[in-house]
Amino acid sequence: MTAQAGERITDHLPAADIALQGVLDALTDPVRRSIVRQLASADQEIACGAFDIDVTYSTRTHHFKVLRQAGVIHQHYEGTVKMNVLRREDLESAVPGLLDAIVAAANRESGPGRRRE
Amino acid sequence: MTAQAGERITDHLPAADIALQGVLDALTDPVRRSIVRQLASADQEIACGAFDIDVTYSTRTHHFKVLRQAGVIHQHYEGTVKMNVLRREDLESAVPGLLDAIVAAANRESGPGRRRE
């Protein structure tokens, strides 16, 4: 898919519709959890192509779509580059403490002296 | 399966092996999350047959096995009745804050004025 400058992404989940089941479905997958960890660590928006994940382009696109439609990330174009940002406040309002707990555990397990990845 | 008095359940996950992926896999299922909510709410052990879940016996047994092997619950027999208890301390040590965040969000979503079940 070639993006048009100014193209809009229209299927973001309204904040009021963010629900535990959707967020858990999104974050139970290790690749999607890695995307979220990288966003949480960077604390700024990241281009789709700049994530350190070892999957094909189409798989990558699928994972971003699941995260977007669950309300975990917001995406927008800058020119033809799709940028991603965590919806921290919306998640904290819908499922308080969940994002932080998952990111902290994932960071701990993947860090030095890790138990498992 | 008919339980023998004194039968032991031997496939509990060691506390040190409890990991984020296993806990998320266990708690992403709504029936298993309901079991955990009921245990958290009761704050005491509950017999397998006493949970309010609308699934067949064999499905119920499967869900308890997944929770047990992920380290979320501990099971033991009292006579021929299989009792369940949440492994709160082991979970808090392995994935701090995760159980509380999931139970709180699940309770909120299923309570009065709920957004969705």
PDB file of C-alpha atoms in Angstrom:
ATOM      1  CA  MET A   1       0.000   0.000   0.000  1.00  0.00           C
ATOM      2  CA  THR A   2       1.378   3.361  -0.972  1.00  0.00           C
ATOM      3  CA  ALA A   3       0.308   6.131   1.329  1.00  0.00           C
ATOM      4  CA  GLN A   4      -0.897   9.434  -0.014  1.00  0.00           C
ATOM      5  CA  ALA A   5       0.363  12.535   1.706  1.00  0.00           C
ATOM      6  CA  GLY A   6      -2.353  13.698   4.053  1.00  0.00           C
ATOM      7  CA  GLU A   7      -4.072  10.306   4.111  1.00  0.00           C
ATOM      8  CA  ARG A   8      -6.013   9.800   7.308  1.00  0.00           C
ATOM      9  CA  ILE A   9      -6.376   6.676   9.417  1.00  0.00           C
ATOM     10  CA  THR A  10      -9.999   6.424  10.409  1.00  0.00           C
ATOM     11  CA  ASP A  11     -10.408   3.221  12.420  1.00  0.00           C
ATOM     12  CA  HIS A  12      -9.002   4.287  15.773  1.00  0.00           C
ATOM     13  CA  LEU A  13     -11.056   2.988  18.680  1.00  0.00           C
ATOM     14  CA  PRO A  14     -12.867   5.730  20.627  1.00  0.00           C
ATOM     15  CA  ALA A  15     -11.383   6.037  24.105  1.00  0.00           C
ATOM     16  CA  ALA A  16     -14.713   5.112  25.717  1.00  0.00           C
ATOM     17  CA  ASP A  17     -14.711   1.809  23.829  1.00  0.00           C
ATOM     18  CA  ILE A  18     -11.278   0.625  24.986  1.00  0.00           C
ATOM     19  CA  ALA A  19     -11.950  -2.606  26.897  1.00  0.00           C
ATOM     20  CA  LEU A  20      -9.961  -5.145  28.856  1.00  0.00           C
ATOM     21  CA  GLN A  21     -10.587  -7.994  26.405  1.00  0.00           C
ATOM     22  CA  GLY A  22      -9.310  -6.049  23.423  1.00  0.00           C
ATOM     23  CA  VAL A  23      -6.244  -4.768  25.225  1.00  0.00           C
ATOM     24  CA  LEU A  24      -5.374  -8.243  26.514  1.00  0.00           C
ATOM     25  CA  ASP A  25      -5.907  -9.769  23.073  1.00  0.00           C
ATOM     26  CA  ALA A  26      -3.545  -7.148  21.680  1.00  0.00           C
ATOM     27  CA  LEU A  27      -0.838  -7.472  24.309  1.00  0.00           C
ATOM     28  CA  THR A  28      -0.805 -11.263  24.673  1.00  0.00           C
ATOM     29  CA  ASP A  29       1.061 -11.500  21.386  1.00  0.00           C
ATOM     30  CA  PRO A  30       4.823 -11.181  21.934  1.00  0.00           C
ATOM     31  CA  VAL A  31       5.483  -9.177  18.757  1.00  0.00           C
ATOM     32  CA  ARG A  32       2.784  -6.651  19.613  1.00  0.00           C
ATOM     33  CA  ARG A  33       4.058  -6.518  23.177  1.00  0.00           C
ATOM     34  CA  SER A  34       7.521  -5.762  21.816  1.00  0.00           C
ATOM     35  CA  ILE A  35       6.131  -2.884  19.742  1.00  0.00           C
ATOM     36  CA  VAL A  36       4.465  -1.476  22.851  1.00  0.00           C
ATOM     37  CA  ARG A  37       7.621  -1.915  24.931  1.00  0.00           C
ATOM     38  CA  GLN A  38       9.612   0.016  22.356  1.00  0.00           C
ATOM     39  CA  LEU A  39       7.028   2.809  22.279  1.00  0.00           C
ATOM     40  CA  ALA A  40       6.926   2.952  26.083  1.00  0.00           C
ATOM     41  CA  SER A  41      10.706   3.035  26.281  1.00  0.00           C
ATOM     42  CA  ALA A  42      11.114   5.706  23.606  1.00  0.00           C
ATOM     43  CA  ASP A  43       8.315   7.818  25.079  1.00  0.00           C
ATOM     44  CA  GLN A  44       7.828   9.422  21.692  1.00  0.00           C
ATOM     45  CA  GLU A  45       6.317   8.504  18.345  1.00  0.00           C
ATOM     46  CA  ILE A  46       8.092   5.920  16.201  1.00  0.00           C
ATOM     47  CA  ALA A  47       7.764   5.253  12.480  1.00  0.00           C
ATOM     48  CA  CYS A  48       6.377   1.829  11.559  1.00  0.00           C
ATOM     49  CA  GLY A  49       9.586   0.900   9.778  1.00  0.00           C
ATOM     50  CA  ALA A  50      11.815   1.829  12.715  1.00  0.00           C
ATOM     51  CA  PHE A  51      10.719  -0.862  15.164  1.00  0.00           C
ATOM     52  CA  ASP A  52      13.086  -3.682  15.986  1.00  0.00           C
ATOM     53  CA  ILE A  53      10.793  -6.611  15.163  1.00  0.00           C
ATOM     54  CA  ASP A  54      11.684  -9.582  13.019  1.00  0.00           C
ATOM     55  CA  VAL A  55       8.540 -10.136  10.967  1.00  0.00           C
ATOM     56  CA  THR A  56       7.506  -9.625   7.355  1.00  0.00           C
ATOM     57  CA  TYR A  57       6.007  -6.362   6.186  1.00  0.00           C
ATOM     58  CA  SER A  58       2.479  -7.769   5.944  1.00  0.00           C
ATOM     59  CA  THR A  59       2.687  -9.323   9.398  1.00  0.00           C
ATOM     60  CA  ARG A  60       3.973  -6.053  10.767  1.00  0.00           C
ATOM     61  CA  THR A  61       1.045  -4.198   9.219  1.00  0.00           C
ATOM     62  CA  HIS A  62      -1.367  -6.698  10.772  1.00  0.00           C
ATOM     63  CA  HIS A  63       0.111  -6.232  14.246  1.00  0.00           C
ATOM     64  CA  PHE A  64      -0.127  -2.446  14.029  1.00  0.00           C
ATOM     65  CA  LYS A  65      -3.738  -2.754  12.940  1.00  0.00           C
ATOM     66  CA  VAL A  66      -4.621  -4.956  15.929  1.00  0.00           C
ATOM     67  CA  LEU A  67      -2.936  -2.515  18.304  1.00  0.00           C
ATOM     68  CA  ARG A  68      -4.680   0.438  16.676  1.00  0.00           C
ATOM     69  CA  GLN A  69      -8.119  -1.151  16.687  1.00  0.00           C
ATOM     70  CA  ALA A  70      -7.748  -2.186  20.342  1.00  0.00           C
ATOM     71  CA  GLY A  71      -7.020   1.422  21.268  1.00  0.00           C
ATOM     72  CA  VAL A  72      -3.432   0.743  22.320  1.00  0.00           C
ATOM     73  CA  ILE A  73      -1.734   2.967  19.730  1.00  0.00           C
ATOM     74  CA  HIS A  74      -2.614   5.967  17.618  1.00  0.00           C
ATOM     75  CA  GLN A  75      -1.229   6.216  14.102  1.00  0.00           C
ATOM     76  CA  HIS A  76      -0.908   9.145  11.758  1.00  0.00           C
ATOM     77  CA  TYR A  77       0.975   9.950   8.600  1.00  0.00           C
ATOM     78  CA  GLU A  78       3.798  12.383   8.343  1.00  0.00           C
ATOM     79  CA  GLY A  79       4.086  12.640   4.577  1.00  0.00           C
ATOM     80  CA  THR A  80       4.174   8.981   3.538  1.00  0.00           C
ATOM     81  CA  VAL A  81       5.604   7.692   6.818  1.00  0.00           C
ATOM     82  CA  LYS A  82       3.179   6.161   9.289  1.00  0.00           C
ATOM     83  CA  MET A  83       3.973   7.197  12.848  1.00  0.00           C
ATOM     84  CA  ASN A  84       2.891   5.413  16.041  1.00  0.00           C
ATOM     85  CA  VAL A  85       2.284   6.671  19.531  1.00  0.00           C
ATOM     86  CA  LEU A  86       1.038   4.908  22.668  1.00  0.00           C
ATOM     87  CA  ARG A  87      -2.387   6.008  23.927  1.00  0.00           C
ATOM     88  CA  ARG A  88      -1.159   6.094  27.507  1.00  0.00           C
ATOM     89  CA  GLU A  89      -3.853   8.311  28.986  1.00  0.00           C
ATOM     90  CA  ASP A  90      -6.720   6.514  27.277  1.00  0.00           C
ATOM     91  CA  LEU A  91      -5.377   3.145  28.422  1.00  0.00           C
ATOM     92  CA  GLU A  92      -4.807   4.340  31.958  1.00  0.00           C
ATOM     93  CA  SER A  93      -8.381   5.560  32.081  1.00  0.00           C
ATOM     94  CA  ALA A  94      -9.862   2.337  30.648  1.00  0.00           C
ATOM     95  CA  VAL A  95      -7.634  -0.280  32.291  1.00  0.00           C
ATOM     96  CA  PRO A  96      -5.679   1.452  35.082  1.00  0.00           C
ATOM     97  CA  GLY A  97      -2.251   0.022  35.776  1.00  0.00           C
ATOM     98  CA  LEU A  98      -2.431  -2.648  33.084  1.00  0.00           C
ATOM     99  CA  LEU A  99      -0.056  -1.126  30.541  1.00  0.00           C
ATOM    100  CA  ASP A 100       2.552  -0.303  33.155  1.00  0.00           C
ATOM    101  CA  ALA A 101       2.361  -3.790  34.705  1.00  0.00           C
ATOM    102  CA  ILE A 102       2.773  -5.528  31.353  1.00  0.00           C
ATOM    103  CA  VAL A 103       5.579  -3.272  30.126  1.00  0.00           C
ATOM    104  CA  ALA A 104       7.429  -3.561  33.444  1.00  0.00           C
ATOM    105  CA  ALA A 105       7.187  -7.358  33.468  1.00  0.00           C
ATOM    106  CA  ALA A 106       8.205  -7.577  29.819  1.00  0.00           C
ATOM    107  CA  ASN A 107      11.175  -5.304  30.398  1.00  0.00           C
ATOM    108  CA  ARG A 108      12.241  -7.304  33.413  1.00  0.00           C
ATOM    109  CA  GLU A 109      11.988 -10.634  31.630  1.00  0.00           C
ATOM    110  CA  SER A 110      13.938  -9.403  28.616  1.00  0.00           C
ATOM    111  CA  GLY A 111      16.587  -7.537  30.549  1.00  0.00           C
ATOM    112  CA  PRO A 112      19.908  -8.696  32.049  1.00  0.00           C
ATOM    113  CA  GLY A 113      19.486 -11.824  34.143  1.00  0.00           C
ATOM    114  CA  ARG A 114      16.216 -12.445  32.411  1.00  0.00           C
ATOM    115  CA  ARG A 115      14.173 -15.497  33.193  1.00  0.00           C
ATOM    116  CA  ARG A 116      12.832 -15.867  29.657  1.00  0.00           C
ATOM    117  CA  GLU A 117      11.981 -13.783  26.638  1.00  0.00           C
TER     118      GLU A 117
ATOM    119  CA  MET B   1     -12.127 -38.754  36.359  1.00  0.00           C
ATOM    120  CA  THR B   2     -12.902 -39.915  39.862  1.00  0.00           C
ATOM    121  CA  ALA B   3     -10.515 -38.541  42.419  1.00  0.00           C
ATOM    122  CA  GLN B   4      -8.991 -40.749  45.058  1.00  0.00           C
ATOM    123  CA  ALA B   5      -8.837 -39.366  48.559  1.00  0.00           C
ATOM    124  CA  GLY B   6      -5.350 -38.030  49.122  1.00  0.00           C
ATOM    125  CA  GLU B   7      -4.606 -37.774  45.390  1.00  0.00           C
ATOM    126  CA  ARG B   8      -2.000 -35.156  44.679  1.00  0.00           C
ATOM    127  CA  ILE B   9      -1.825 -32.653  41.832  1.00  0.00           C
ATOM    128  CA  THR B  10       1.746 -32.574  40.642  1.00  0.00           C
ATOM    129  CA  ASP B  11       1.903 -30.183  37.697  1.00  0.00           C
ATOM    130  CA  HIS B  12       1.859 -26.839  39.480  1.00  0.00           C
ATOM    131  CA  LEU B  13       4.291 -24.352  37.973  1.00  0.00           C
ATOM    132  CA  PRO B  14       7.233 -23.476  40.247  1.00  0.00           C
ATOM    133  CA  ALA B  15       6.969 -19.859  41.360  1.00  0.00           C
ATOM    134  CA  ALA B  16      10.272 -18.991  39.667  1.00  0.00           C
ATOM    135  CA  ASP B  17       8.869 -20.165  36.331  1.00  0.00           C
ATOM    136  CA  ILE B  18       5.767 -17.981  36.348  1.00  0.00           C
ATOM    137  CA  ALA B  19       6.126 -15.733  33.293  1.00  0.00           C
ATOM    138  CA  LEU B  20       4.237 -12.884  31.686  1.00  0.00           C
ATOM    139  CA  GLN B  21       3.363 -14.824  28.534  1.00  0.00           C
ATOM    140  CA  GLY B  22       1.793 -17.713  30.432  1.00  0.00           C
ATOM    141  CA  VAL B  23      -0.176 -15.458  32.758  1.00  0.00           C
ATOM    142  CA  LEU B  24      -1.473 -13.362  29.856  1.00  0.00           C
ATOM    143  CA  ASP B  25      -2.385 -16.475  27.875  1.00  0.00           C
ATOM    144  CA  ALA B  26      -4.310 -17.702  30.910  1.00  0.00           C
ATOM    145  CA  LEU B  27      -6.115 -14.462  31.680  1.00  0.00           C
ATOM    146  CA  THR B  28      -6.999 -13.395  28.138  1.00  0.00           C
ATOM    147  CA  ASP B  29      -9.755 -16.015  28.108  1.00  0.00           C
ATOM    148  CA  PRO B  30     -12.973 -14.578  29.587  1.00  0.00           C
ATOM    149  CA  VAL B  31     -14.001 -17.810  31.333  1.00  0.00           C
ATOM    150  CA  ARG B  32     -10.627 -18.161  33.031  1.00  0.00           C
ATOM    151  CA  ARG B  33     -10.717 -14.480  33.916  1.00  0.00           C
ATOM    152  CA  SER B  34     -14.115 -15.030  35.511  1.00  0.00           C
ATOM    153  CA  ILE B  35     -12.709 -17.892  37.604  1.00  0.00           C
ATOM    154  CA  VAL B  36      -9.891 -15.629  38.775  1.00  0.00           C
ATOM    155  CA  ARG B  37     -12.297 -12.782  39.527  1.00  0.00           C
ATOM    156  CA  GLN B  38     -14.404 -15.066  41.675  1.00  0.00           C
ATOM    157  CA  LEU B  39     -11.338 -16.319  43.552  1.00  0.00           C
ATOM    158  CA  ALA B  40     -10.083 -12.773  44.061  1.00  0.00           C
ATOM    159  CA  SER B  41     -13.481 -11.644  45.275  1.00  0.00           C
ATOM    160  CA  ALA B  42     -13.963 -14.579  47.654  1.00  0.00           C
ATOM    161  CA  ASP B  43     -10.434 -14.271  48.976  1.00  0.00           C
ATOM    162  CA  GLN B  44     -10.569 -17.925  49.995  1.00  0.00           C
ATOM    163  CA  GLU B  45     -10.402 -21.311  48.318  1.00  0.00           C
ATOM    164  CA  ILE B  46     -13.325 -22.407  46.153  1.00  0.00           C
ATOM    165  CA  ALA B  47     -14.304 -25.906  45.025  1.00  0.00           C
ATOM    166  CA  CYS B  48     -14.168 -26.481  41.260  1.00  0.00           C
ATOM    167  CA  GLY B  49     -17.881 -27.181  41.147  1.00  0.00           C
ATOM    168  CA  ALA B  50     -18.819 -24.006  43.008  1.00  0.00           C
ATOM    169  CA  PHE B  51     -17.768 -21.449  40.388  1.00  0.00           C
ATOM    170  CA  ASP B  52     -20.421 -19.543  38.504  1.00  0.00           C
ATOM    171  CA  ILE B  53     -19.301 -20.364  34.944  1.00  0.00           C
ATOM    172  CA  ASP B  54     -21.521 -21.619  32.189  1.00  0.00           C
ATOM    173  CA  VAL B  55     -19.376 -24.260  30.481  1.00  0.00           C
ATOM    174  CA  THR B  56     -19.350 -28.034  30.275  1.00  0.00           C
ATOM    175  CA  TYR B  57     -17.495 -30.138  32.813  1.00  0.00           C
ATOM    176  CA  SER B  58     -14.681 -31.002  30.407  1.00  0.00           C
ATOM    177  CA  THR B  59     -14.239 -27.388  29.348  1.00  0.00           C
ATOM    178  CA  ARG B  60     -14.186 -26.365  32.981  1.00  0.00           C
ATOM    179  CA  THR B  61     -11.468 -28.927  33.713  1.00  0.00           C
ATOM    180  CA  HIS B  62      -9.428 -27.595  30.786  1.00  0.00           C
ATOM    181  CA  HIS B  63      -9.638 -24.015  32.033  1.00  0.00           C
ATOM    182  CA  PHE B  64      -8.522 -24.987  35.542  1.00  0.00           C
ATOM    183  CA  LYS B  65      -5.595 -26.881  34.064  1.00  0.00           C
ATOM    184  CA  VAL B  66      -4.470 -23.854  32.041  1.00  0.00           C
ATOM    185  CA  LEU B  67      -4.692 -21.613  35.110  1.00  0.00           C
ATOM    186  CA  ARG B  68      -2.814 -24.167  37.223  1.00  0.00           C
ATOM    187  CA  GLN B  69      -0.044 -24.736  34.693  1.00  0.00           C
ATOM    188  CA  ALA B  70       0.425 -20.972  34.215  1.00  0.00           C
ATOM    189  CA  GLY B  71       0.952 -20.587  37.962  1.00  0.00           C
ATOM    190  CA  VAL B  72      -2.211 -18.545  38.492  1.00  0.00           C
ATOM    191  CA  ILE B  73      -3.981 -20.988  40.818  1.00  0.00           C
ATOM    192  CA  HIS B  74      -3.028 -23.786  43.172  1.00  0.00           C
ATOM    193  CA  GLN B  75      -5.281 -26.817  43.444  1.00  0.00           C
ATOM    194  CA  HIS B  76      -5.533 -29.508  46.069  1.00  0.00           C
ATOM    195  CA  TYR B  77      -7.987 -32.184  47.041  1.00  0.00           C
ATOM    196  CA  GLU B  78     -10.055 -32.161  50.162  1.00  0.00           C
ATOM    197  CA  GLY B  79     -11.370 -35.712  50.062  1.00  0.00           C
ATOM    198  CA  THR B  80     -12.684 -35.982  46.516  1.00  0.00           C
ATOM    199  CA  VAL B  81     -13.363 -32.275  46.080  1.00  0.00           C
ATOM    200  CA  LYS B  82     -10.775 -30.255  44.162  1.00  0.00           C
ATOM    201  CA  MET B  83     -10.208 -26.879  45.785  1.00  0.00           C
ATOM    202  CA  ASN B  84      -8.715 -23.784  44.119  1.00  0.00           C
ATOM    203  CA  VAL B  85      -6.797 -20.864  45.510  1.00  0.00           C
ATOM    204  CA  LEU B  86      -5.172 -17.863  43.813  1.00  0.00           C
ATOM    205  CA  ARG B  87      -1.355 -17.751  43.973  1.00  0.00           C
ATOM    206  CA  ARG B  88      -1.428 -14.054  44.824  1.00  0.00           C
ATOM    207  CA  GLU B  89       2.065 -13.746  46.281  1.00  0.00           C
ATOM    208  CA  ASP B  90       3.738 -15.772  43.534  1.00  0.00           C
ATOM    209  CA  LEU B  91       1.985 -13.695  40.866  1.00  0.00           C
ATOM    210  CA  GLU B  92       2.814 -10.433  42.565  1.00  0.00           C
ATOM    211  CA  SER B  93       6.446 -11.444  42.659  1.00  0.00           C
ATOM    212  CA  ALA B  94       6.569 -12.577  39.017  1.00  0.00           C
ATOM    213  CA  VAL B  95       4.348  -9.946  37.369  1.00  0.00           C
ATOM    214  CA  PRO B  96       3.808  -7.141  39.891  1.00  0.00           C
ATOM    215  CA  GLY B  97       0.486  -5.349  39.639  1.00  0.00           C
ATOM    216  CA  LEU B  98      -0.816  -7.437  36.748  1.00  0.00           C
ATOM    217  CA  LEU B  99      -3.368  -9.542  38.616  1.00  0.00           C
ATOM    218  CA  ASP B 100      -4.800  -6.551  40.453  1.00  0.00           C
ATOM    219  CA  ALA B 101      -5.036  -4.476  37.268  1.00  0.00           C
ATOM    220  CA  ILE B 102      -6.849  -7.228  35.367  1.00  0.00           C
ATOM    221  CA  VAL B 103      -9.231  -8.102  38.206  1.00  0.00           C
ATOM    222  CA  ALA B 104     -10.033  -4.431  38.850  1.00  0.00           C
ATOM    223  CA  ALA B 105     -10.756  -3.752  35.169  1.00  0.00           C
ATOM    224  CA  ALA B 106     -12.842  -6.920  34.873  1.00  0.00           C
ATOM    225  CA  ASN B 107     -14.826  -6.043  37.970  1.00  0.00           C
ATOM    226  CA  ARG B 108     -15.411  -2.527  36.732  1.00  0.00           C
ATOM    227  CA  GLU B 109     -16.541  -3.662  33.284  1.00  0.00           C
ATOM    228  CA  SER B 110     -18.935  -6.257  34.689  1.00  0.00           C
ATOM    229  CA  GLY B 111     -20.317  -4.090  37.473  1.00  0.00           C
ATOM    230  CA  PRO B 112     -23.234  -1.633  37.536  1.00  0.00           C
ATOM    231  CA  GLY B 113     -23.051   0.856  34.684  1.00  0.00           C
ATOM    232  CA  ARG B 114     -20.687  -1.479  32.908  1.00  0.00           C
ATOM    233  CA  ARG B 115     -19.323  -0.637  29.515  1.00  0.00           C
ATOM    234  CA  ARG B 116     -19.196  -4.242  28.376  1.00  0.00           C
ATOM    235  CA  GLU B 117     -18.767  -7.732  29.742  1.00  0.00           C
TER     236      GLU B 117
END
